[in-house]
Coordinates of C-alpha atoms in Angstrom, one line a residue:
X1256 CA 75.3 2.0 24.2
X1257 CA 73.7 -1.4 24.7
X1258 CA 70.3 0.7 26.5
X1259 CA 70.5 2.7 23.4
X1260 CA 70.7 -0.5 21.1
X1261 CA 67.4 -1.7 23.3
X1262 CA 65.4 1.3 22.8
X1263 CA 65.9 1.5 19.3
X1264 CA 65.4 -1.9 19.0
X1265 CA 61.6 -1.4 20.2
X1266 CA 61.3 1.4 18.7
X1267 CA 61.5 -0.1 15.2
X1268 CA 59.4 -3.2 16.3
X1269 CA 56.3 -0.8 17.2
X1270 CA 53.2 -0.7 15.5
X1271 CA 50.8 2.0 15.0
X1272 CA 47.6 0.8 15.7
X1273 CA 47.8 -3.0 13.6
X1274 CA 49.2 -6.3 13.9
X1275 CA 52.1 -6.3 11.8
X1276 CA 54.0 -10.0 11.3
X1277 CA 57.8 -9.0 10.5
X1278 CA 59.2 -11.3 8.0
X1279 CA 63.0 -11.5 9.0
X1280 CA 64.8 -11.3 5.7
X1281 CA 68.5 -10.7 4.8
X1282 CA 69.3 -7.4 3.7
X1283 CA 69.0 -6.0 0.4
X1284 CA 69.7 -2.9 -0.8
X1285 CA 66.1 -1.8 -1.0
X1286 CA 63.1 -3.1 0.7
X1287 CA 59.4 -3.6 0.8
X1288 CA 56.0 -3.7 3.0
X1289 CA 52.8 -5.4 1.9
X1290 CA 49.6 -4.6 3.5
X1291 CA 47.6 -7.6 3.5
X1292 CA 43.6 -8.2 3.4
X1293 CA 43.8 -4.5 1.9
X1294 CA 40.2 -3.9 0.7
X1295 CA 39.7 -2.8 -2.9
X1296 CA 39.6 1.1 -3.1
X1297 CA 42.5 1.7 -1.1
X1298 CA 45.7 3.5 -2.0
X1299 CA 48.4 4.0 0.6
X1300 CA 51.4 6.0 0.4
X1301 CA 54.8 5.8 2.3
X1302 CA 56.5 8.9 4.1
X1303 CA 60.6 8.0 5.1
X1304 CA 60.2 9.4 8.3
X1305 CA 63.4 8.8 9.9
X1306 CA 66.6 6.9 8.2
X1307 CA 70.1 5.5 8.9
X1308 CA 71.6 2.5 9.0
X1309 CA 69.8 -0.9 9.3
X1310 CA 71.3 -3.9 10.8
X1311 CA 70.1 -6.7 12.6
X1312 CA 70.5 -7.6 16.1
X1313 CA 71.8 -10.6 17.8
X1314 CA 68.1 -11.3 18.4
X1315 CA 67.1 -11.0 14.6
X1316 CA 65.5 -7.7 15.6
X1317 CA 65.9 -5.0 13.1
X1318 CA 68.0 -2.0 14.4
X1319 CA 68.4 1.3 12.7
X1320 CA 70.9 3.9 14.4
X1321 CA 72.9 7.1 13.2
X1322 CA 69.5 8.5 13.5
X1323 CA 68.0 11.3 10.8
X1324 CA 65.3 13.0 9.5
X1325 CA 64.1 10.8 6.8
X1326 CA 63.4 12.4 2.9
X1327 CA 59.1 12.3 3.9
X1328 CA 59.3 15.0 6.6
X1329 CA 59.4 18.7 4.9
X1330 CA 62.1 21.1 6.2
X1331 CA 59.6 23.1 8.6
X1332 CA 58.6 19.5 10.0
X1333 CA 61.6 18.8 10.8
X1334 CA 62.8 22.2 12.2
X1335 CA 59.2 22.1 14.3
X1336 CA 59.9 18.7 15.5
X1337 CA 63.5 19.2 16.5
X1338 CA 66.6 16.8 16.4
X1339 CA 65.8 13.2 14.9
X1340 CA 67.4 11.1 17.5
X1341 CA 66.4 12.6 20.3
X1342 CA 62.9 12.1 18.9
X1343 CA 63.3 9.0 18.6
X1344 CA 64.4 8.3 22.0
X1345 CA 60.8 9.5 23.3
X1346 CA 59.1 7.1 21.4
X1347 CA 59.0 4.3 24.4
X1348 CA 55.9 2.6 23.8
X1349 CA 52.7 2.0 21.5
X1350 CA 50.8 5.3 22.5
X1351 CA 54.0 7.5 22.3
X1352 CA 54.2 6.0 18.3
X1353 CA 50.8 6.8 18.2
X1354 CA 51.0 9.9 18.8
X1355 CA 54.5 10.8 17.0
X1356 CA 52.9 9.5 13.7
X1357 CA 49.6 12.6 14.2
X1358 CA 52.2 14.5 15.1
X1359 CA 54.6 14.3 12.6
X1360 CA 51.4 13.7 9.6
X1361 CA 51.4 17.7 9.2
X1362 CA 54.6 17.4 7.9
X1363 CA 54.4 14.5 5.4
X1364 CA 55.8 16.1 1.9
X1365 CA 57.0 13.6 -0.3
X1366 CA 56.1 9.9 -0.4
X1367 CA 58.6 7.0 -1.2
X1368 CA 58.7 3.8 -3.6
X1369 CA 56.8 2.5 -6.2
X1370 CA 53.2 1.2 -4.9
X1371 CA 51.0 -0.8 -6.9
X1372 CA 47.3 -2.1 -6.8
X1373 CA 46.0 -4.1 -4.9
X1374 CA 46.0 -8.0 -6.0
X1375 CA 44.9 -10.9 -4.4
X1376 CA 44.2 -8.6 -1.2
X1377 CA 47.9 -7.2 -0.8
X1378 CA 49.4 -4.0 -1.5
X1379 CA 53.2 -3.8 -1.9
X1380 CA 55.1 -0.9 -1.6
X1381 CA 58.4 -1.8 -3.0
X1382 CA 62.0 -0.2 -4.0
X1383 CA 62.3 1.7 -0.3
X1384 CA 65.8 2.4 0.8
X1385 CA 66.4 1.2 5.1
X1386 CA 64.4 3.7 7.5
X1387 CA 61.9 4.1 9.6
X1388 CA 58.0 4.8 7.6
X1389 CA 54.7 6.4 8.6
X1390 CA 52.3 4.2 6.3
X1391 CA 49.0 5.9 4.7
X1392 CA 45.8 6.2 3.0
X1393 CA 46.3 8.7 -0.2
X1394 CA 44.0 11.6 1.2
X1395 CA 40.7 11.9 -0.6
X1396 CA 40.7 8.3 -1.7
X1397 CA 37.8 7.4 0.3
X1398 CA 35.3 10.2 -0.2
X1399 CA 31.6 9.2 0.4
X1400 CA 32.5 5.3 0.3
X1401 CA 31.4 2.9 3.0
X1402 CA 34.7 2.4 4.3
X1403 CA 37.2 3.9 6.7
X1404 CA 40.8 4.9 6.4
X1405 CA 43.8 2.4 7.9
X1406 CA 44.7 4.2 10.6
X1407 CA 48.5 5.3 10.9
X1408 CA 50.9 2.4 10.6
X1409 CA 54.8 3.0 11.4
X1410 CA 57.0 0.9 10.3
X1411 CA 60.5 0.0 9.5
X1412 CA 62.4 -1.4 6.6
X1413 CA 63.4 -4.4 6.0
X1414 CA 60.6 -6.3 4.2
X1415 CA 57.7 -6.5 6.2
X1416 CA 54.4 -7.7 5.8
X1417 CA 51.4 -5.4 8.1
X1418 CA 47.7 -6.8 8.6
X1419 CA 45.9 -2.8 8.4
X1420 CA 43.4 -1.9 10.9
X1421 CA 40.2 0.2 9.8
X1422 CA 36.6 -0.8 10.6
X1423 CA 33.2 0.8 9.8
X1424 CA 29.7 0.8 11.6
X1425 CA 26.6 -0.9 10.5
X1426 CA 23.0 0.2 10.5
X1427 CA 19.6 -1.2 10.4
X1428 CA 16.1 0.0 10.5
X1429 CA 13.2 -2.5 11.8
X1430 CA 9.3 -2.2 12.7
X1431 CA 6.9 -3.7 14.4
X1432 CA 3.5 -5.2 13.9
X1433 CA 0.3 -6.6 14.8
X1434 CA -2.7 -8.2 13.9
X1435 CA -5.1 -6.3 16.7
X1436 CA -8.1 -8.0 16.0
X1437 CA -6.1 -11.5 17.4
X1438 CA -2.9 -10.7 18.8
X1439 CA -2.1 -9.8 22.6
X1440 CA 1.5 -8.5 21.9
X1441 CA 3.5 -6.9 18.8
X1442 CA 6.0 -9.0 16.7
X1443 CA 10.1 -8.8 17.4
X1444 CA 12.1 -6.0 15.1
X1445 CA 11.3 -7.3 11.2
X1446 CA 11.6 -5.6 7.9
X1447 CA 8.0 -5.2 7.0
X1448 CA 4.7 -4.7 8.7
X1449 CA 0.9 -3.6 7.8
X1450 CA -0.8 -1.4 9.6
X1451 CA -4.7 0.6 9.0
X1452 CA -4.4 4.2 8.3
X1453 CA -5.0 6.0 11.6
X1454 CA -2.7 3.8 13.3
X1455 CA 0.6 4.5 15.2
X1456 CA 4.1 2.1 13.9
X1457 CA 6.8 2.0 16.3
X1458 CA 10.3 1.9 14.2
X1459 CA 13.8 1.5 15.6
X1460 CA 17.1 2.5 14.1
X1461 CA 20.4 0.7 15.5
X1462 CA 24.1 1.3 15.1
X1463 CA 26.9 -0.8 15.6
X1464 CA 30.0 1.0 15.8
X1465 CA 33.3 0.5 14.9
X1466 CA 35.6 -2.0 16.5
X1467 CA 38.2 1.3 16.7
X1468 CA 36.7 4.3 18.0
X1469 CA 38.7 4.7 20.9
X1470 CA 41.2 5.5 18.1
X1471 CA 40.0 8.3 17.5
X1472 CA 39.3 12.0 19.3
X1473 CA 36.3 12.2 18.1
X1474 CA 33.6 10.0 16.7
X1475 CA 30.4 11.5 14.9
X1476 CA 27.5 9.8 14.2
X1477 CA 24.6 11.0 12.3
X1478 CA 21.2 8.9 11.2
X1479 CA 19.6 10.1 7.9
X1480 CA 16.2 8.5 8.0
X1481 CA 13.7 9.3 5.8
X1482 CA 9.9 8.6 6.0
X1483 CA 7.9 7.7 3.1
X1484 CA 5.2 10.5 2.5
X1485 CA 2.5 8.0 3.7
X1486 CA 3.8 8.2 7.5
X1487 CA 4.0 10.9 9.5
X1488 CA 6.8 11.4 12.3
X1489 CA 5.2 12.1 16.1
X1490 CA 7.6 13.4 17.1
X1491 CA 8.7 11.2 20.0
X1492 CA 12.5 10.0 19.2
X1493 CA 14.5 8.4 21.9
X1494 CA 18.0 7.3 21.5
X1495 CA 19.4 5.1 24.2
X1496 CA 23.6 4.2 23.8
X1497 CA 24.3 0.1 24.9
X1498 CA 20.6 0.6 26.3
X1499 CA 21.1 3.4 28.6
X1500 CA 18.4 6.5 26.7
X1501 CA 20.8 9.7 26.2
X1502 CA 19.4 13.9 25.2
X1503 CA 23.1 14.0 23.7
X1504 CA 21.7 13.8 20.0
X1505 CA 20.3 16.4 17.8
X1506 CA 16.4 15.8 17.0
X1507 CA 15.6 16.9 13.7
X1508 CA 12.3 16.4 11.2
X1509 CA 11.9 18.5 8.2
X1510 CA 9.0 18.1 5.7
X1511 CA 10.2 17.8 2.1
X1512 CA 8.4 19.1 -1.1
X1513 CA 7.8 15.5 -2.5
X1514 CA 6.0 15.1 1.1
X1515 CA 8.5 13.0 2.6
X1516 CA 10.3 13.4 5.7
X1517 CA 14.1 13.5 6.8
X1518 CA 14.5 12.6 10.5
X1519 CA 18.3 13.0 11.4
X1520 CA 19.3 12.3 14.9
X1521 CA 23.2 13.3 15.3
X1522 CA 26.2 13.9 17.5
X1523 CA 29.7 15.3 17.0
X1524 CA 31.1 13.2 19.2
X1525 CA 29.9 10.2 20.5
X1526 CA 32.9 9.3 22.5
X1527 CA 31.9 12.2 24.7
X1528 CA 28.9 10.3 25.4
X1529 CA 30.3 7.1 26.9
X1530 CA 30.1 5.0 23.5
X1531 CA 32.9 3.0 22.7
X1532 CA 34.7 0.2 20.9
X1533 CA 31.1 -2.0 19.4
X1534 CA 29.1 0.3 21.1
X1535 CA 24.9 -0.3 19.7
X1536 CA 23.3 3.3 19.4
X1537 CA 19.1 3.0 18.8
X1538 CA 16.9 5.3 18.0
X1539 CA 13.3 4.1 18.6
X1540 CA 10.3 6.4 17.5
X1541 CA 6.6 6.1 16.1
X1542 CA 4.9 7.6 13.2
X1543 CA 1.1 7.8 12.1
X1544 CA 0.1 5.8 8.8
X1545 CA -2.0 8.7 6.9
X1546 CA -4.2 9.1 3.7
X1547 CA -1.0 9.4 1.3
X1548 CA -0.3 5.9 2.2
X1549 CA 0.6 3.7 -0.9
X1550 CA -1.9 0.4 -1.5
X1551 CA -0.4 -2.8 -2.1
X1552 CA 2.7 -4.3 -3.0
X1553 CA 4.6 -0.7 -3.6
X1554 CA 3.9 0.2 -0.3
X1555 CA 5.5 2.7 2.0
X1556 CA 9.8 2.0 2.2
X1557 CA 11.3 4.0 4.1
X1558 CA 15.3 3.9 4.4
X1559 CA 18.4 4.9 6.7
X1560 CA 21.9 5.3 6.1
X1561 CA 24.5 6.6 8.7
X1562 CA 26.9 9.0 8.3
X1563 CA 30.0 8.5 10.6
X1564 CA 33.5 9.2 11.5
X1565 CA 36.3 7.4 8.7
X1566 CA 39.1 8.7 9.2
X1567 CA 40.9 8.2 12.7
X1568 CA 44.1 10.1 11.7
X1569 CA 42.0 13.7 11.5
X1570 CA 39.3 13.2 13.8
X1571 CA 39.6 16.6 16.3
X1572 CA 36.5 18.3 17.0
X1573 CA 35.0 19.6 13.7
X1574 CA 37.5 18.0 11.7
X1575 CA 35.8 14.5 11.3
X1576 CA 35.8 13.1 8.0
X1577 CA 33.0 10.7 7.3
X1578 CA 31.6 8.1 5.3
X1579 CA 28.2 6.6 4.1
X1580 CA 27.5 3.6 4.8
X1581 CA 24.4 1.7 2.7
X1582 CA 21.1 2.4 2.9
X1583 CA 18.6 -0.3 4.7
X1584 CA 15.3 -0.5 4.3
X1585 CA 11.4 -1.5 5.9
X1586 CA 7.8 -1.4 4.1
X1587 CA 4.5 -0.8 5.3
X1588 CA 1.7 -2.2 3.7
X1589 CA -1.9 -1.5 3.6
X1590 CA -5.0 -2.7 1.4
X1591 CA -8.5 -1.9 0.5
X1592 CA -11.9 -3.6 0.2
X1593 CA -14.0 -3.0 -2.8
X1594 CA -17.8 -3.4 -2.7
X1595 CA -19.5 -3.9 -5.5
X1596 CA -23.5 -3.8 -5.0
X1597 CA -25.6 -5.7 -7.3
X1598 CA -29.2 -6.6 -7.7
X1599 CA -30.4 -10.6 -8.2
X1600 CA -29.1 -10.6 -11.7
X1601 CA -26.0 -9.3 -11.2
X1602 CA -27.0 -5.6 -12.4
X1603 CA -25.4 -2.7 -10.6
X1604 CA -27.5 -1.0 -8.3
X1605 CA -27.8 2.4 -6.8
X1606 CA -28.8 3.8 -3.5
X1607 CA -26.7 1.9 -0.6
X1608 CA -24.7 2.8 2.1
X1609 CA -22.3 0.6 4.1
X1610 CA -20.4 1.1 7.1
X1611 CA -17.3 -1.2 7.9
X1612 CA -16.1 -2.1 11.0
X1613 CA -12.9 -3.6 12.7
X1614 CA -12.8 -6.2 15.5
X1615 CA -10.0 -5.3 18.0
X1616 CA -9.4 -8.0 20.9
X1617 CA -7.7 -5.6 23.4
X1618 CA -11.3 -4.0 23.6
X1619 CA -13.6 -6.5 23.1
X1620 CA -15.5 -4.3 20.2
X1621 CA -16.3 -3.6 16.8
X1622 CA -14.8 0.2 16.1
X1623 CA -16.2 1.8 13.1
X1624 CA -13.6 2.2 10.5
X1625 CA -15.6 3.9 7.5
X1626 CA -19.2 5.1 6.5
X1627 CA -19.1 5.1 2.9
X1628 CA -22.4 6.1 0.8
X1629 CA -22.6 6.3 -3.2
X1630 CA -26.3 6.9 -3.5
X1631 CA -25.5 7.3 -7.4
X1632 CA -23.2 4.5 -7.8
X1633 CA -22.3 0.8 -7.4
X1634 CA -19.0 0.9 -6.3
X1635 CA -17.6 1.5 -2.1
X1636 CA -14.2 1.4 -1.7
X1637 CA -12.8 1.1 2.0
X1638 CA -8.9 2.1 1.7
X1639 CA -6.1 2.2 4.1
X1640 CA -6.7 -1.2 5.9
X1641 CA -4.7 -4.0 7.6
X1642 CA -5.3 -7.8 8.6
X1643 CA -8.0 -8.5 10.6
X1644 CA -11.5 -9.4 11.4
X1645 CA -14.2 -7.4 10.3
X1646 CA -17.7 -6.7 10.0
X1647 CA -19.5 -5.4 6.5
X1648 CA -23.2 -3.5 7.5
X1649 CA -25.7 -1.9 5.0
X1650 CA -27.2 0.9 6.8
X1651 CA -29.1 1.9 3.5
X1652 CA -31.0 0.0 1.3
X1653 CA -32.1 0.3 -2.5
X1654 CA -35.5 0.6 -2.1
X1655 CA -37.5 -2.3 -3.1
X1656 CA -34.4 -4.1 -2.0
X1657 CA -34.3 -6.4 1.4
X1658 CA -31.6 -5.3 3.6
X1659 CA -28.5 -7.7 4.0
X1660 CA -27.6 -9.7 6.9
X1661 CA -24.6 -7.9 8.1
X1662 CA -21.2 -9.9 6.4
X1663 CA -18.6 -10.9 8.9
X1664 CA -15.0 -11.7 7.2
X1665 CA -11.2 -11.7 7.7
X1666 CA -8.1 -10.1 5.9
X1667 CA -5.5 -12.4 5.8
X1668 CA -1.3 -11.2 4.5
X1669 CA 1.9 -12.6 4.1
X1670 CA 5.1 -10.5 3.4
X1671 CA 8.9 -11.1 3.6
X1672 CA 9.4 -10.2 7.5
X1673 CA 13.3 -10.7 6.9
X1674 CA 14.6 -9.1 3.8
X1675 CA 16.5 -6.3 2.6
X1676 CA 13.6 -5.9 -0.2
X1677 CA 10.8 -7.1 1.7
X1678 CA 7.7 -8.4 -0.7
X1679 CA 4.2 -8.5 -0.6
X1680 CA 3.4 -12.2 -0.9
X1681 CA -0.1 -12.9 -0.3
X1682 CA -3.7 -11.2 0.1
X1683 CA -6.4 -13.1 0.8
X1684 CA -10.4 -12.4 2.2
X1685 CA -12.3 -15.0 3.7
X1686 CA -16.0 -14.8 5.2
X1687 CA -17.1 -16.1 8.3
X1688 CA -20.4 -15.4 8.3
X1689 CA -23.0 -14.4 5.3
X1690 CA -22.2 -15.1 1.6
X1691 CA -19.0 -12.9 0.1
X1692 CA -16.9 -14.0 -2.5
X1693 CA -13.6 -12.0 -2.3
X1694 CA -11.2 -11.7 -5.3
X1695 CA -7.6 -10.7 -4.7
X1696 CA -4.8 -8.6 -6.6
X1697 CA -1.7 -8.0 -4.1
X1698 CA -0.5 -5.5 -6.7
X1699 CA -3.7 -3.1 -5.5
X1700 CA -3.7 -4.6 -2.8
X1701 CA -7.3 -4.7 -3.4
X1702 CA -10.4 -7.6 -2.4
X1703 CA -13.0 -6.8 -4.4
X1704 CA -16.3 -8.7 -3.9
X1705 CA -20.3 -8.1 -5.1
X1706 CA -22.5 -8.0 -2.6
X1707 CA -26.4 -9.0 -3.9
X1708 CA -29.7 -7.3 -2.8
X1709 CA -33.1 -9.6 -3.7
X1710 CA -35.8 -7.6 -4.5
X1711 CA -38.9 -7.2 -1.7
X1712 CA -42.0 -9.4 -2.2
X1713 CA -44.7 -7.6 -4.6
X1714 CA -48.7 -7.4 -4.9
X1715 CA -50.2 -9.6 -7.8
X1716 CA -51.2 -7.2 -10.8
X1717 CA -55.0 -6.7 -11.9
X1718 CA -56.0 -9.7 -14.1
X1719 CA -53.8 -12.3 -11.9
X1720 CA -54.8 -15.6 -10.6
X1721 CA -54.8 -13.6 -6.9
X1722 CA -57.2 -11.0 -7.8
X1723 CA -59.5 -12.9 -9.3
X1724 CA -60.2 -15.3 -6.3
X1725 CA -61.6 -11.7 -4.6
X1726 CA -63.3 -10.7 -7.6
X1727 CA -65.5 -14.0 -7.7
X1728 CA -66.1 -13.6 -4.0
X1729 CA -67.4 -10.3 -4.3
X1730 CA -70.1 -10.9 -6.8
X1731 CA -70.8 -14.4 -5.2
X1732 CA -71.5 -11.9 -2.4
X1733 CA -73.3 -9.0 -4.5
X1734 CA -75.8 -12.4 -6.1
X1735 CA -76.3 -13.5 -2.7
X1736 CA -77.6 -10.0 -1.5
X1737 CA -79.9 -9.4 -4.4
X1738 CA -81.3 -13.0 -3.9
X1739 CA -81.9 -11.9 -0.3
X1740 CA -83.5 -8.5 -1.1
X1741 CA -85.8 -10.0 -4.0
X1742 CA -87.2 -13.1 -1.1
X1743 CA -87.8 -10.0 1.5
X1744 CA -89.8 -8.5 -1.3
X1745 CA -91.8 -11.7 -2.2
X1746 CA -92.4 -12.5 1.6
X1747 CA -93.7 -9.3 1.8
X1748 CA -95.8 -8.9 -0.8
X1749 CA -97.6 -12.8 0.4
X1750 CA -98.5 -10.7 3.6

């Protein structure tokens, strides 16, 4: 009887997957347990699972024997599960309560005391008669919200206070950058980055799990990333688990009608794939920057939000319930230079060309980004570009015009490289060689500037001081051959 006493003793002192601090209390007629640091959102329910009669032991220990069914276990439930005290005398440690309370959930039918909200993060479930309680989340509470159902908690009556156990995963997209025409190596993960058109952007996606998923049978995990219509995915995904790459996920890319484009990189069950308790799941990939790409301080966002497993009490194979949790977010920038071609008196002029080139330091050498020609207008427009050095040369004149020097000059930006909104901050063009004057809008992200041609040297007109030197040369010249002829004459005639 005394081995009996024991068992039930620990039975009733178990808890299912928590901390629970029992606050030893005398006995009342009816009882209570408060779930403390219960996040708003949450409403649990109590199932009577087993009852009898509650004493306390010598130890203060509570003790509940004449073993039954308790009033939250359905008929069939209890008929399925068998005789209530030999039940309870298989429940020797914290995994066999574990796995009572999933066994026994199927059966829940009707719940017990008056619950209230929670205030001052507690929830009291109060008025319960002495027995033994499977503790809950009201199914369906949690539907789409970035949270995760308390897992199972079992517990017995007297008053007692239980610290719930539920954790969720986070998630965070980053990208790189670099400034190619000075840097050797790319920046650490950051929120923002700008990049020319043309040009390949790594991006990395990282999830930290839950602190729980070893309670659960299964654990899915899905990315939903989506790419703004700008970039375009190569694909090239890798996912690694605590840095170890895995081909356990599910590569997907599909091209939406607005032009944008979900990646989703999923498994049903991470667990099978070694990940555990914290484990970090990255996905690292690149896209291409192309023409769609937003100018300026929009830019390109692009987001992520994981889907994953939130409810550890039904998480079998294909079972998993899930939750969201909030999107996070990068930009992309890129800008666009704006010539304006203008004669010495600040008139428009027609008939240029210009071709812009990038310095890059890997190479050594200027790489032609654009040719742009506008033989009927003023106006050249290079789009798509990032920070850098870079070299402005006319490779067609006006005519009567004197070619330009080429025009040497840098791109300079700032944005927010750690933000959940990253900004544009600051667009600036400088020259380093020839004369440019660069105005700047970051909203366009534009630098516009004029760039003058002087007219050639001309001919002086008939009647001008020039032409008349030549004309009073040439009939000092004509006089001085007449004079000559008419002296021949006279010398001849003397003869």
């Amino acid at each position: 009887m005394k081995k009996a006493k024991k068992l039930l003793g620990l039975l009733l002192t178990m808890v299912m997957m928590m901390s629970v601090a029992i606050t030893a209390m005398a006995e009342d007629e009816t009882y209570s347990i408060t779930i403390n640091n219960s996040a708003e959102g949450h409403t649990y329910e109590a199932y009577q699972i087993f009852t009898g009669d509650l004493s306390t032991n010598e130890d203060g220990g509570k003790v509940l024997s004449n073993i039954v069914w308790g009033s939250g276990v359905s008929e069939a439930g209890q008929t399925a599960l068998g005789d209530a005290a030999a039940k309870a005398e298989t429940l020797k440690t914290e995994a066999d309560a574990k796995a009572f309370a999933k066994e026994v959930a199927p059966y829940l039918t009707t719940a017990a005391g008056s619950a209230s909200t929670v205030t001052d993060g507690k929830y009291v479930i109060s008025v319960l008669t002495p027995g033994y309680y499977l503790v809950k989340d009201q199914e369906g509470s949690l539907t789409g919200d970035n949270d995760a159902y308390t897992e199972y908690i079992v517990r017995v009556v007297g008053n007692v206070e239980a610290n719930p156990k539920s954790d969720v995963p986070e998630v965070e997209k980053k990208v790189k950058d670099i400034n190619d025409s000075t840097d050797d190596d790319m920046t650490d993960w950051q929120d923002s980055a700008d990049y020319d058109i043309g040009d390949s952007i790594p991006f990395q996606l990282k999830a930290t799990l839950a602190d729980n998923v070893s309670s659960y049978t299964t654990y899915k995990v899905v990315f939903h990333d989506t790419l703004s219509k700008g970039l375009t995915y190569n694909n090239d995904a890798k996912v690694y688990i605590d840095g170890a790459e895995t081909e356990g996920f599910t590569v997907t890319s599909t091209v939406n009608a607005d032009g944008t484009t979900t990646l989703t990189v999923s498994s049903d069950d991470v667990k099978s794939l070694d990940a555990g308790n914290n484990s970090v799941i990255t996905v690292e990939y690149t896209a291409t920057l192309n023409e769609n790409a937003v100018l300026g301080s929009a830019g390109n966002p692009n987001e992520v939000y994981l889907e994953y497993s939130n409810n550890p009490n039904k998480s079998e194979a294909g079972n998993n319930e899930t939750g969201n949790t909030p999107a996070d977010k990068v930009i992309v920038f890129t800008y666009k230079t704006i010539i304006n071609k203008v004669d010495g008196e600040d008139k428009p002029l027609t008939g240029a060309e210009f071709t812009l080139e990038k310095y890059n330091k890997e190479t050594d050498e200027w790489k032609a980004i654009a040719v742009v020609k506008n033989d009927e207008g003023t106006t050249f427009t290079f789009s798509g570009l990032d920070d850098g050095n870079y070299r402005l040369t006319e490779t067609k004149t006006p005519a009567g015009y004197n070619t330009i020097e080429p025009i040497e000059f840098t791109i300079t930006a700032e944005h927010d490289v750690l933000s959940d909104n990253p900004a544009l901050t600051s667009l600036r063009g400088n020259e380093t060689t020839g004369e440019i004057t660069f105005t700047s809008s970051t909203t366009e992200g534009s630098l516009s500037a004029d760039v003058v041609n002087k007219a050639g040297s001309t001919l002086p007109e008939t009647g001008g001081m020039g032409t008349t030197i030549f004309y009073i040369l040439g009939g000092l010249l004509v006089l001085f051959a007449v004079v000559l002829l008419v002296s021949k004459k006279r010398m001849s005639c003397e003869k």
